[in-house]
N, CA, C and O atoms as a printed pandas DataFrame, in Angstrom:
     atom_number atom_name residue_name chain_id  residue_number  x_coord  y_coord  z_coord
0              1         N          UNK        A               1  164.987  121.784  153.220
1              2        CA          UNK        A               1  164.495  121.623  151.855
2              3         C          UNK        A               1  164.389  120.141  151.513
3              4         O          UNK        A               1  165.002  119.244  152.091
4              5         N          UNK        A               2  163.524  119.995  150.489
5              6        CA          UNK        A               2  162.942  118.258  150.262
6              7         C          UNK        A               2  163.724  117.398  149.210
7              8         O          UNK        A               2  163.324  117.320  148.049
8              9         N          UNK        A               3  164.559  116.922  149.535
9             10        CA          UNK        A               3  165.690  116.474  148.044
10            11         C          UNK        A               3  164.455  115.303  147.450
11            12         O          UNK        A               3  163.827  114.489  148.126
12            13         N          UNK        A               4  164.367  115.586  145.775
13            14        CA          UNK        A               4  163.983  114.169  145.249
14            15         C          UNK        A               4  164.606  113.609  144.251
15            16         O          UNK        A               4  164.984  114.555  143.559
16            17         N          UNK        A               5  164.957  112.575  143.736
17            18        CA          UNK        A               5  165.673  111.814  142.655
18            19         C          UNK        A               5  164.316  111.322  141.722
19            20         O          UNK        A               5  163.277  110.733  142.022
20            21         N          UNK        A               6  164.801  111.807  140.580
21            22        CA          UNK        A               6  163.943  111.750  139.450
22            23         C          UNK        A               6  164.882  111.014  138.810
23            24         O          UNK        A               6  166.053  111.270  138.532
24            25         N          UNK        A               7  163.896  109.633  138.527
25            26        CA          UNK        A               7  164.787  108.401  137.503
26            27         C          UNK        A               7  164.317  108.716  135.999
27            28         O          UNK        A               7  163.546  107.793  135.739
28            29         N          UNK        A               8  164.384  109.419  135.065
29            30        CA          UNK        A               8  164.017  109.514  133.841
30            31         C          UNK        A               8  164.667  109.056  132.604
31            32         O          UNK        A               8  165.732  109.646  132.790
32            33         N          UNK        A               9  164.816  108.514  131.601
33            34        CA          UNK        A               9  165.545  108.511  130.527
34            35         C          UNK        A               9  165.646  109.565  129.584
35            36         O          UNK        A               9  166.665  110.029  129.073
36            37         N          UNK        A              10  164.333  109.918  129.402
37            38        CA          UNK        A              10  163.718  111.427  128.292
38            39         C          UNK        A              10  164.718  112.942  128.885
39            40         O          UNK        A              10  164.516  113.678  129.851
40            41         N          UNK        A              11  165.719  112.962  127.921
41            42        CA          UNK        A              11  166.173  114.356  128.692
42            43         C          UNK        A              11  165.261  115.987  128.835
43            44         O          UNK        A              11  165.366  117.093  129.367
44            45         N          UNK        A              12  164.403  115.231  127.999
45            46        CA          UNK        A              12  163.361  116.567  127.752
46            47         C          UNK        A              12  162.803  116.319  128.901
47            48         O          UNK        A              12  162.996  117.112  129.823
48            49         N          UNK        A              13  162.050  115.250  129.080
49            50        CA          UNK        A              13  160.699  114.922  130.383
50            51         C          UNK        A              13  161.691  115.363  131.645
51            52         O          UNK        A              13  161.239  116.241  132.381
52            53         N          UNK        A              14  163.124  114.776  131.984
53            54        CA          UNK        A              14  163.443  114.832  132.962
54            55         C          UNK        A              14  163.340  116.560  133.419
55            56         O          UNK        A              14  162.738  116.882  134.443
56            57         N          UNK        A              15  163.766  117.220  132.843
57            58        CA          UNK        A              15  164.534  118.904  132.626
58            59         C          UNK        A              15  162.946  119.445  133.051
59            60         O          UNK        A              15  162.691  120.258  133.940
60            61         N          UNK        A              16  161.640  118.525  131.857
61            62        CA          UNK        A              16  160.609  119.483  132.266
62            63         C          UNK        A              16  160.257  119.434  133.836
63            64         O          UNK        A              16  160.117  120.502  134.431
64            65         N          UNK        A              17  160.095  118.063  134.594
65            66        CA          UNK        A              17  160.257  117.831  135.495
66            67         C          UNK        A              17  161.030  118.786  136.886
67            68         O          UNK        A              17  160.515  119.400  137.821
68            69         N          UNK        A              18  162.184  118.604  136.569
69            70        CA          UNK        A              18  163.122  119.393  137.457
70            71         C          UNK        A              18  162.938  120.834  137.634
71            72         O          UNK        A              18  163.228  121.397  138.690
72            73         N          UNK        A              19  162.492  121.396  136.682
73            74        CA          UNK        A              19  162.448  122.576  136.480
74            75         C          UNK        A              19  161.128  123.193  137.476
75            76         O          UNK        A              19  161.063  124.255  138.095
76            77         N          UNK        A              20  160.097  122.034  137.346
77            78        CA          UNK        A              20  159.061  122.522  137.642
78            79         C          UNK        A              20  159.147  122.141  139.338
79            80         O          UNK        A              20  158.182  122.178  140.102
80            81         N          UNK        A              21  160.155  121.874  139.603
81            82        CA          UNK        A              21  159.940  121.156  140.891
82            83         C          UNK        A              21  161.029  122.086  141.734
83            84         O          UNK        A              21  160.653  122.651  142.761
84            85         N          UNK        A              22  162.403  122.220  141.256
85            86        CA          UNK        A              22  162.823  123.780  141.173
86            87         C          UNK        A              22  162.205  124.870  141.538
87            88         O          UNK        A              22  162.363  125.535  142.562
88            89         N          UNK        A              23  161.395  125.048  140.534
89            90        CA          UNK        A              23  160.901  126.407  141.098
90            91         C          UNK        A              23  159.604  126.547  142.211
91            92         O          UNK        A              23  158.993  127.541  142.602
92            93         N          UNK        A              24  159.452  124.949  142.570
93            94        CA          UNK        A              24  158.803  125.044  144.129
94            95         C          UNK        A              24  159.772  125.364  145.432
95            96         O          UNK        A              24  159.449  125.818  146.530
96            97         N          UNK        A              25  161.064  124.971  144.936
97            98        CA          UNK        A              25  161.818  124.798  146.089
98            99         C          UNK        A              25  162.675  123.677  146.514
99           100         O          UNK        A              25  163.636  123.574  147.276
100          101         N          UNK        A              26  161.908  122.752  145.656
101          102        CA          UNK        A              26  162.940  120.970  146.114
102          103         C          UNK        A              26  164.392  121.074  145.425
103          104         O          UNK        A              26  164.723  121.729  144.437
104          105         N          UNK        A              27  165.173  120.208  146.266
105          106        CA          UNK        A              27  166.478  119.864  145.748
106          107         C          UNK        A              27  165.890  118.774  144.553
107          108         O          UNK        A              27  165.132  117.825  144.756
108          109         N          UNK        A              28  166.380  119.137  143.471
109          110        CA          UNK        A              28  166.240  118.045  142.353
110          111         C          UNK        A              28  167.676  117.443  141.949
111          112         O          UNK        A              28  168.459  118.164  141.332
112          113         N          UNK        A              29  168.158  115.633  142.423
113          114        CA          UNK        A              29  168.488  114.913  141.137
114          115         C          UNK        A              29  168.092  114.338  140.223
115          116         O          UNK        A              29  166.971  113.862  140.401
116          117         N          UNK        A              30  168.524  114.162  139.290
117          118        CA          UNK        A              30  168.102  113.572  138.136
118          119         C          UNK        A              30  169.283  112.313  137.907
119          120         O          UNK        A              30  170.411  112.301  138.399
120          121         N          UNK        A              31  168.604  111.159  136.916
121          122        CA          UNK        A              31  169.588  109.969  136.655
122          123         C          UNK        A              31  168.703  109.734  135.659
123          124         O          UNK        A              31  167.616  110.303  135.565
124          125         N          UNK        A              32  169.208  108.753  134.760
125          126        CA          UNK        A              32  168.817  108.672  133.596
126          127         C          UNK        A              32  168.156  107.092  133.430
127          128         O          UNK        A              32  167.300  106.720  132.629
128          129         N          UNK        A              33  168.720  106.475  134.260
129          130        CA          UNK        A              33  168.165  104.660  134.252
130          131         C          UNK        A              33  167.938  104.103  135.746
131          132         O          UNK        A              33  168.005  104.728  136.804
132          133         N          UNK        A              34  167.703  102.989  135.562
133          134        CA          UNK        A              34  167.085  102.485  136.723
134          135         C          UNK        A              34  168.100  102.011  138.058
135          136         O          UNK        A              34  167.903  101.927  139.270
136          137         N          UNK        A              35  169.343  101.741  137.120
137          138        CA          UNK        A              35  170.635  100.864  137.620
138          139         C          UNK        A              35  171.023  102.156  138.771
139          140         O          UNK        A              35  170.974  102.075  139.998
140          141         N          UNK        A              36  171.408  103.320  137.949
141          142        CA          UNK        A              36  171.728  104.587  138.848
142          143         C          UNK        A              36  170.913  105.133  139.770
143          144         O          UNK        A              36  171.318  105.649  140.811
144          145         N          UNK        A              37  169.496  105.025  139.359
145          146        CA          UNK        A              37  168.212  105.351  140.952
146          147         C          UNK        A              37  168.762  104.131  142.108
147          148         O          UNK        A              37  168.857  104.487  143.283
148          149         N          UNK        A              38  168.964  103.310  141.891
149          150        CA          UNK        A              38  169.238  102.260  142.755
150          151         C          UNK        A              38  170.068  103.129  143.896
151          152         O          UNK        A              38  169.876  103.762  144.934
152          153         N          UNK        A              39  171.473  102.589  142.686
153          154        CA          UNK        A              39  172.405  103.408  144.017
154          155         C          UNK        A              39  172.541  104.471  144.597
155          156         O          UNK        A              39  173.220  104.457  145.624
156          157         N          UNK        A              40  171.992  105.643  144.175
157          158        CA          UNK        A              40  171.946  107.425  144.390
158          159         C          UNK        A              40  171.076  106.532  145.523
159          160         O          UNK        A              40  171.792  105.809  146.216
160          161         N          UNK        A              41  169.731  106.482  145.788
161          162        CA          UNK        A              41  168.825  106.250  146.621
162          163         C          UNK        A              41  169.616  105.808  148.024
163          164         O          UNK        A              41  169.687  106.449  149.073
164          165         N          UNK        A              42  170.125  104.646  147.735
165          166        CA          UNK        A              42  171.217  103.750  148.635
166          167         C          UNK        A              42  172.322  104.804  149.576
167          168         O          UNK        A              42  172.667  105.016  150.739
168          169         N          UNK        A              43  172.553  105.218  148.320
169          170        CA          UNK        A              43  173.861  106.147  148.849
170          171         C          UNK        A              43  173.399  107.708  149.643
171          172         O          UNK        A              43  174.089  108.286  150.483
172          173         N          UNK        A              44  172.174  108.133  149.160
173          174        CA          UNK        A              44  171.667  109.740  149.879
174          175         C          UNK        A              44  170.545  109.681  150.691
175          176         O          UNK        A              44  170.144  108.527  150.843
176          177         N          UNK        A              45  169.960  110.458  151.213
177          178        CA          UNK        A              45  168.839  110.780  151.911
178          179         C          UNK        A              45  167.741  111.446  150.939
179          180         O          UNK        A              45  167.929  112.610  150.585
180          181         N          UNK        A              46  166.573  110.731  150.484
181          182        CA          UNK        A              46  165.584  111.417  149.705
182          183         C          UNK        A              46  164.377  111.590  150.144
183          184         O          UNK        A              46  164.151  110.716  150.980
184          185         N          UNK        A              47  163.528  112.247  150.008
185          186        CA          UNK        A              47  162.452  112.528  150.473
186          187         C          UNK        A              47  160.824  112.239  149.431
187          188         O          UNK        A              47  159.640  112.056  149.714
188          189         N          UNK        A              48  161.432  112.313  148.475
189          190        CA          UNK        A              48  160.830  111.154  147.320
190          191         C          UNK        A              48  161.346  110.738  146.254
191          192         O          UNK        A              48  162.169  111.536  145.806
192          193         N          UNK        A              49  161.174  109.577  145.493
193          194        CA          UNK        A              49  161.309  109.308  144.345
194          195         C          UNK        A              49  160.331  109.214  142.775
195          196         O          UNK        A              49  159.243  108.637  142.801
196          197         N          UNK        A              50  160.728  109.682  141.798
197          198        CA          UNK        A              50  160.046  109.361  140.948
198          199         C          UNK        A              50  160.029  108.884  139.870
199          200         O          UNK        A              50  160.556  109.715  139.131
200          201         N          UNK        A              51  159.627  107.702  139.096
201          202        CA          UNK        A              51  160.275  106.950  138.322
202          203         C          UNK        A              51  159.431  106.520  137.099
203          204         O          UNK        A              51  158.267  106.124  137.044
204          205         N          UNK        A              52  160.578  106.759  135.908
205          206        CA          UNK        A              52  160.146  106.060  134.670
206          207         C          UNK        A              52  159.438  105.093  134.777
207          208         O          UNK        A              52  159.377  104.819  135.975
208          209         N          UNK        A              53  158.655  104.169  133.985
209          210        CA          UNK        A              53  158.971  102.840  133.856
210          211         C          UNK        A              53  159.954  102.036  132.763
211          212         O          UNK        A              53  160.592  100.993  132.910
212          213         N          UNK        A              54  159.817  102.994  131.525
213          214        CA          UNK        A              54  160.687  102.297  130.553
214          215         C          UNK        A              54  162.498  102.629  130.362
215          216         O          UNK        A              54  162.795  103.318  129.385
216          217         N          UNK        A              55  163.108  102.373  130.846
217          218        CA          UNK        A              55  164.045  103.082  131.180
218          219         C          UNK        A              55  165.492  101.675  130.911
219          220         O          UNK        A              55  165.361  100.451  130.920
220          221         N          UNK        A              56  166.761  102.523  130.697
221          222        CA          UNK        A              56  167.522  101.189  130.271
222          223         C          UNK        A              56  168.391  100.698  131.962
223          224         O          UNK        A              56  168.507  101.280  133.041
224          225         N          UNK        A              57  168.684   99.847  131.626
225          226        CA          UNK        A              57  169.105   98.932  133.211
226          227         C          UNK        A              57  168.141   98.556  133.714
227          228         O          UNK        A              57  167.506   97.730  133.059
228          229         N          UNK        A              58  167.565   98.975  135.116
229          230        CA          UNK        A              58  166.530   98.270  135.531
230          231         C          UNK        A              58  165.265   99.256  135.144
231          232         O          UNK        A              58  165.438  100.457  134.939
232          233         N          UNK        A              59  163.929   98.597  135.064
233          234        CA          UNK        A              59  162.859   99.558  134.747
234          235         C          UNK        A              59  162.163   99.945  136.336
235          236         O          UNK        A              59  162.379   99.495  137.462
236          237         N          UNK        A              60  161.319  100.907  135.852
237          238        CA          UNK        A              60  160.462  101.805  137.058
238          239         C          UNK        A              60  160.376  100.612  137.661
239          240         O          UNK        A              60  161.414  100.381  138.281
240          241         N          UNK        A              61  159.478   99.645  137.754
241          242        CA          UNK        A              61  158.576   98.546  138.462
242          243         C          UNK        A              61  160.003   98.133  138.830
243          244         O          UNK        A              61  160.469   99.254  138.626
244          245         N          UNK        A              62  160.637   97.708  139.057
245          246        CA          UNK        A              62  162.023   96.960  139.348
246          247         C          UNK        A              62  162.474   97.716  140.580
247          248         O          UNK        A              62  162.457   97.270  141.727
248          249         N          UNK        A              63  162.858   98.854  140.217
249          250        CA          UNK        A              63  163.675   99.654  141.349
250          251         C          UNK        A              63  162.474  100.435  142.153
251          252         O          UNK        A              63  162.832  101.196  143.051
252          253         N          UNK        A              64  161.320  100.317  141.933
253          254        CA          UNK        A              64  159.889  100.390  142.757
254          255         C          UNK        A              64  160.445   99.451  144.241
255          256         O          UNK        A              64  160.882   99.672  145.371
256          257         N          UNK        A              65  159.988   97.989  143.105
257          258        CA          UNK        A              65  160.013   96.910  143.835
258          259         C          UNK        A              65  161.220   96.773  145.173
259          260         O          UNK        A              65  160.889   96.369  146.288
260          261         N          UNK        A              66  162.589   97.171  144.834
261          262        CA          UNK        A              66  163.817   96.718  145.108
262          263         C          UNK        A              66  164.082   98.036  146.114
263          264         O          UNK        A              66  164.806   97.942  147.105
264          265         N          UNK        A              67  163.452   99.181  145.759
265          266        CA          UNK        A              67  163.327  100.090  147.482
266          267         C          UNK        A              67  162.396   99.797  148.582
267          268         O          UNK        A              67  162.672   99.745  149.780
268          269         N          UNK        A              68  161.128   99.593  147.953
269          270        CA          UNK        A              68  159.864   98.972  148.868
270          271         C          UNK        A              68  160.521   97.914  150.065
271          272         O          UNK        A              68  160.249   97.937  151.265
272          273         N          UNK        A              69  161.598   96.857  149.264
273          274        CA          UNK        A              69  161.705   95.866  150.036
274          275         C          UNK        A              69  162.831   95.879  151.116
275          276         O          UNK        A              69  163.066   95.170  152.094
276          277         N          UNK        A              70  163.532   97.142  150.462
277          278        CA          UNK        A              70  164.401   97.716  151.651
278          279         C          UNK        A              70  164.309   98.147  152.760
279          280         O          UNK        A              70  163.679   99.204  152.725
280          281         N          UNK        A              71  164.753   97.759  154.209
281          282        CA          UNK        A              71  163.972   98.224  155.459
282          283         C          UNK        A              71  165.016   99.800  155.496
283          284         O          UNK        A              71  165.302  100.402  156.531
284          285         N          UNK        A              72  165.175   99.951  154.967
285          286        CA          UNK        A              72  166.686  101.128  155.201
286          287         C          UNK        A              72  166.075  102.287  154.070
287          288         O          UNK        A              72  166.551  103.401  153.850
288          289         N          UNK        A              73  165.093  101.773  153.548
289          290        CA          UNK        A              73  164.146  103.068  152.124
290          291         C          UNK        A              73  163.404  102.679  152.312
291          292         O          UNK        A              73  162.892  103.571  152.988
292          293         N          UNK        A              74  162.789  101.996  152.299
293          294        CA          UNK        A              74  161.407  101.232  152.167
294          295         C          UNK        A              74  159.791  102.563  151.996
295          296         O          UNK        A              74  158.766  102.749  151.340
296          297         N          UNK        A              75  160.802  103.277  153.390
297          298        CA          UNK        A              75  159.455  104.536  153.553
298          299         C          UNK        A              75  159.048  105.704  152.624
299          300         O          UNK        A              75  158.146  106.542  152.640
300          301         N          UNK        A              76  160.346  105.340  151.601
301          302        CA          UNK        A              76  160.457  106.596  150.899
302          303         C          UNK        A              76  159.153  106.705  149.815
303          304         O          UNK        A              76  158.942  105.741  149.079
304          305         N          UNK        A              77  158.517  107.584  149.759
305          306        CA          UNK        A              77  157.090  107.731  148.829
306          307         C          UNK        A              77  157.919  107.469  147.400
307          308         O          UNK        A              77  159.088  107.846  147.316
308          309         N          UNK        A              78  157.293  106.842  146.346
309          310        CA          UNK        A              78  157.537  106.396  145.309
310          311         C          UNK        A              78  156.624  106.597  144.296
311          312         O          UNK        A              78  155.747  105.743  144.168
312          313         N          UNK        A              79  156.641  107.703  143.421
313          314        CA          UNK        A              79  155.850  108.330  142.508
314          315         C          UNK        A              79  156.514  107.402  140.660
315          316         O          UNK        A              79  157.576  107.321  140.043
316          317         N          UNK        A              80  155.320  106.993  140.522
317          318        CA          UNK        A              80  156.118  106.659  139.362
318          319         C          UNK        A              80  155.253  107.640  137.655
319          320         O          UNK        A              80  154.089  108.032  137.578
320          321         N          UNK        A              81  155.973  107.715  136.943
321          322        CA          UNK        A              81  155.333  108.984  136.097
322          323         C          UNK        A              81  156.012  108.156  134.070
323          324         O          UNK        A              81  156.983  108.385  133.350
324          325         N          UNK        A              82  154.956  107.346  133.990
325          326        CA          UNK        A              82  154.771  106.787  132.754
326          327         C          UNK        A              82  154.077  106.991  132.100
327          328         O          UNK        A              82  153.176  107.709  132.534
328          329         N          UNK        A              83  153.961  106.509  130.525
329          330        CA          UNK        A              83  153.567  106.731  128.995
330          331         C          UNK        A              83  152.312  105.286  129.174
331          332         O          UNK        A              83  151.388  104.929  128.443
332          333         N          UNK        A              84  152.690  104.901  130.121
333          334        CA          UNK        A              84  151.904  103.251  129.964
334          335         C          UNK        A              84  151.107  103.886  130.867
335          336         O          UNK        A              84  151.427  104.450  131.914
336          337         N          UNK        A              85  149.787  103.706  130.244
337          338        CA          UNK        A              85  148.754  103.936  130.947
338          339         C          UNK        A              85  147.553  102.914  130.869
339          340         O          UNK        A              85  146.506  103.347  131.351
340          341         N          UNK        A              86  147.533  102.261  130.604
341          342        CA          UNK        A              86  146.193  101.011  130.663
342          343         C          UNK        A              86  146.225  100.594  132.604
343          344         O          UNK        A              86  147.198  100.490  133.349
344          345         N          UNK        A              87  145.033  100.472  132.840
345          346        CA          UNK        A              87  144.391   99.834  134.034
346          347         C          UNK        A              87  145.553   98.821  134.323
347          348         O          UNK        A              87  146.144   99.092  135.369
348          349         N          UNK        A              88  145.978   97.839  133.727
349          350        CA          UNK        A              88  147.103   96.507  134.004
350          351         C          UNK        A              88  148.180   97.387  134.462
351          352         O          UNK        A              88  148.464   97.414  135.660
352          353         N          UNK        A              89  148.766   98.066  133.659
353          354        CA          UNK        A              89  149.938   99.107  134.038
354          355         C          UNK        A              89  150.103   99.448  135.574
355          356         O          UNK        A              89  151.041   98.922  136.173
356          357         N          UNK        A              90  149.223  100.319  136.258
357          358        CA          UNK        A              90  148.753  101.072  136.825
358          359         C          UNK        A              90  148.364   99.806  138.013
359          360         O          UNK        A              90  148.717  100.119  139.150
360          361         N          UNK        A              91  147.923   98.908  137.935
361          362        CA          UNK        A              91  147.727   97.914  139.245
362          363         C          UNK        A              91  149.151   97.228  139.068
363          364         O          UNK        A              91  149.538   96.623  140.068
364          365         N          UNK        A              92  149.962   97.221  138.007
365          366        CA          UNK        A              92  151.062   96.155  138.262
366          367         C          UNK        A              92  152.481   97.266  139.261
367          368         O          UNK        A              92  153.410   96.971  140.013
368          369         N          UNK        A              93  151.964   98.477  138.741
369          370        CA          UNK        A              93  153.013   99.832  139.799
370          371         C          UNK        A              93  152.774   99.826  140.878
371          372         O          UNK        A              93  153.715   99.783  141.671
372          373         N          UNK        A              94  151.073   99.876  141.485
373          374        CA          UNK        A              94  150.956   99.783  142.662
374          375         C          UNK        A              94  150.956   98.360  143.189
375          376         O          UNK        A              94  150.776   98.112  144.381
376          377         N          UNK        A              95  151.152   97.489  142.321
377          378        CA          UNK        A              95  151.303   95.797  143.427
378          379         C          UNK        A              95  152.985   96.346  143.323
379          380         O          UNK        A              95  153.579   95.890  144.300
380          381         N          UNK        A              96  153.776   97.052  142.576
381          382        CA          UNK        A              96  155.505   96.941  142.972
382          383         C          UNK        A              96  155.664   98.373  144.919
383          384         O          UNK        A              96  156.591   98.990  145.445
384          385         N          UNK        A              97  154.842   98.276  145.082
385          386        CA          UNK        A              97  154.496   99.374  146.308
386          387         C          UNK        A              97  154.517  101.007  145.738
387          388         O          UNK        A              97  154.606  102.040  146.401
388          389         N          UNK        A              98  154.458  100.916  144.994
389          390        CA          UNK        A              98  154.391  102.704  144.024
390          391         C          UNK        A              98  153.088  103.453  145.082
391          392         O          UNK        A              98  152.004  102.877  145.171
392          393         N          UNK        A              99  153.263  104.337  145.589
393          394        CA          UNK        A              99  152.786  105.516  146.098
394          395         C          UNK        A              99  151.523  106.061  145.302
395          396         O          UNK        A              99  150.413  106.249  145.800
396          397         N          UNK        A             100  151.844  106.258  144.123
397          398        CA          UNK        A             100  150.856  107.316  143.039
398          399         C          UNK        A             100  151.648  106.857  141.683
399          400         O          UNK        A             100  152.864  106.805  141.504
400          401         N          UNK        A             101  150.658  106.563  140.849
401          402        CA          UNK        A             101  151.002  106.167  139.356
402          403         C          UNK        A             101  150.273  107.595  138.553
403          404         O          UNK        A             101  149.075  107.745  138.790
404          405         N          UNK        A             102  150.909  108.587  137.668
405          406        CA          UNK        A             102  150.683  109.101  137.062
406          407         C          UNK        A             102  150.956  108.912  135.633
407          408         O          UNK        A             102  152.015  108.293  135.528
408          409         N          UNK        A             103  150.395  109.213  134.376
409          410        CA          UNK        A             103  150.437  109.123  133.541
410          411         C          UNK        A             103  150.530  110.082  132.179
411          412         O          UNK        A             103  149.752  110.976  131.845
412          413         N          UNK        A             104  151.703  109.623  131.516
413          414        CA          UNK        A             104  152.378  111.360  130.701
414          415         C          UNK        A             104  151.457  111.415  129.228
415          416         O          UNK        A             104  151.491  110.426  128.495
416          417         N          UNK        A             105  150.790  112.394  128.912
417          418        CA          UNK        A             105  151.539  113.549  129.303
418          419         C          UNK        A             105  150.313  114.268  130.564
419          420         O          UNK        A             105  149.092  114.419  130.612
420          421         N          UNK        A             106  151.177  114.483  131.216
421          422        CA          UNK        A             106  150.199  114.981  132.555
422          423         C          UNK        A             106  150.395  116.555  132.663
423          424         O          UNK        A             106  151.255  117.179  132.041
424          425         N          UNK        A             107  149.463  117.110  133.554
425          426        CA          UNK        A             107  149.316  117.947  133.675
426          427         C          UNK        A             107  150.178  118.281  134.793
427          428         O          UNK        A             107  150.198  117.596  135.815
428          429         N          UNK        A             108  151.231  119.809  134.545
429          430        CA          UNK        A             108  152.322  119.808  135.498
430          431         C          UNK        A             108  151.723  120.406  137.083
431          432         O          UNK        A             108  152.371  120.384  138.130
432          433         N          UNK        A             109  150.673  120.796  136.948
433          434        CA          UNK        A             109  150.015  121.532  138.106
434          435         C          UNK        A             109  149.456  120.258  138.971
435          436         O          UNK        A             109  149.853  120.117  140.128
436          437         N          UNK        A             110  148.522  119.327  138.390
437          438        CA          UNK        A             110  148.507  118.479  139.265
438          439         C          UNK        A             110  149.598  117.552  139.713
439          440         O          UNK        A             110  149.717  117.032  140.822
440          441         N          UNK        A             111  150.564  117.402  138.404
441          442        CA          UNK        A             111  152.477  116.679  138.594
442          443         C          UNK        A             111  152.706  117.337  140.297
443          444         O          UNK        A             111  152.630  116.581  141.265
444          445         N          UNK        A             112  152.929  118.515  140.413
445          446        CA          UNK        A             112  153.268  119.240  141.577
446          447         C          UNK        A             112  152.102  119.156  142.580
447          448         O          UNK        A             112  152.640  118.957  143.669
448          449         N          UNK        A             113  151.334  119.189  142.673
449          450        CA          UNK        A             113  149.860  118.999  143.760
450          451         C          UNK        A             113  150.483  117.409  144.249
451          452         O          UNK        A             113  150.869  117.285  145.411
452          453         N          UNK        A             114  150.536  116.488  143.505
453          454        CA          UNK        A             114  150.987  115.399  143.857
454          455         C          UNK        A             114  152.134  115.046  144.715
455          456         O          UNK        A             114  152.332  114.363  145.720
456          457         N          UNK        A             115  152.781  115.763  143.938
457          458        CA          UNK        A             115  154.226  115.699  144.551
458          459         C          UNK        A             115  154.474  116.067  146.161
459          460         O          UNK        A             115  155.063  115.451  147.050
460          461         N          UNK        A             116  153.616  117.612  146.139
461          462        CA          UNK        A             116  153.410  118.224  147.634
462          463         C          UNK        A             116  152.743  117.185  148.349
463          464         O          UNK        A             116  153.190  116.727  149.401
464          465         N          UNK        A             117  151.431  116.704  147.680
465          466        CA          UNK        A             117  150.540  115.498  148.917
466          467         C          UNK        A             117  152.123  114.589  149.790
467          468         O          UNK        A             117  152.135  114.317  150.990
468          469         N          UNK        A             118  152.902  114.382  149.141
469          470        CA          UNK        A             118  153.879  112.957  150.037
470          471         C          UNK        A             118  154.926  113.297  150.496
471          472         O          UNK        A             118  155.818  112.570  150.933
472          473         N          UNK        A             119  154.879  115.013  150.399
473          474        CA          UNK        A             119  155.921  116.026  151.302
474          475         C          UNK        A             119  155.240  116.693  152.428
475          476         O          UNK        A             119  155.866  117.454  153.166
């Protein structure tokens, strides 16, 4: 089974998230800031990540950046799933090595289509 760590702050977004990812089959954690994706990541075996950007401790683009550059994660697909949606947004996620930039409120069917593409 595919463990992923979902960095969210929104306890609603996170839950809708998990739930929907749940009932595909993935192991879902959840963390609430950026500081805690860090170390969960560090510390487990994941198969993707997906990340806020606005979030308290470090933000999405930060802990993007700070796995990318890890040779020990580096590979791990990195979905990031934000409210910021302008063109700048969206090239500044993928210059932090982000995988797929989606934008909320999204549609949970393609949320999951996505998710499967980097599993």
């Amino acid at each position: 089974m595919k463990k992923i760590l979902i960095a969210e702050d929104s306890a609603t977004e996170r839950e809708i998230m998990k739930k929907a990812l749940e009932a595909e089959g993935f192991i879902v954690v959840p963390v609430e800031d950026g500081n805690k994706a860090i170390e969960e990541v560090k510390k487990n075996n994941y198969d993707l990540v997906i990340l806020d950007v606005i979030m308290p401790g470090k933000n999405g683009y930060q802990v993007c950046r700070e796995i990318k550059k890890d040779e020990l994660i580096k590979d791990i697909p990195v979905i990031i799933v934000t409210s910021k949606g302008q063109e700048s947004d969206k090239f500044w996620g993928k210059k932090q090595g982000a995988d797929e930039y989606i934008v909320k409120p999204f549609n949970i069917d393609e949320f999951i289509k996505t998710v499967k593409r980097f599993l």
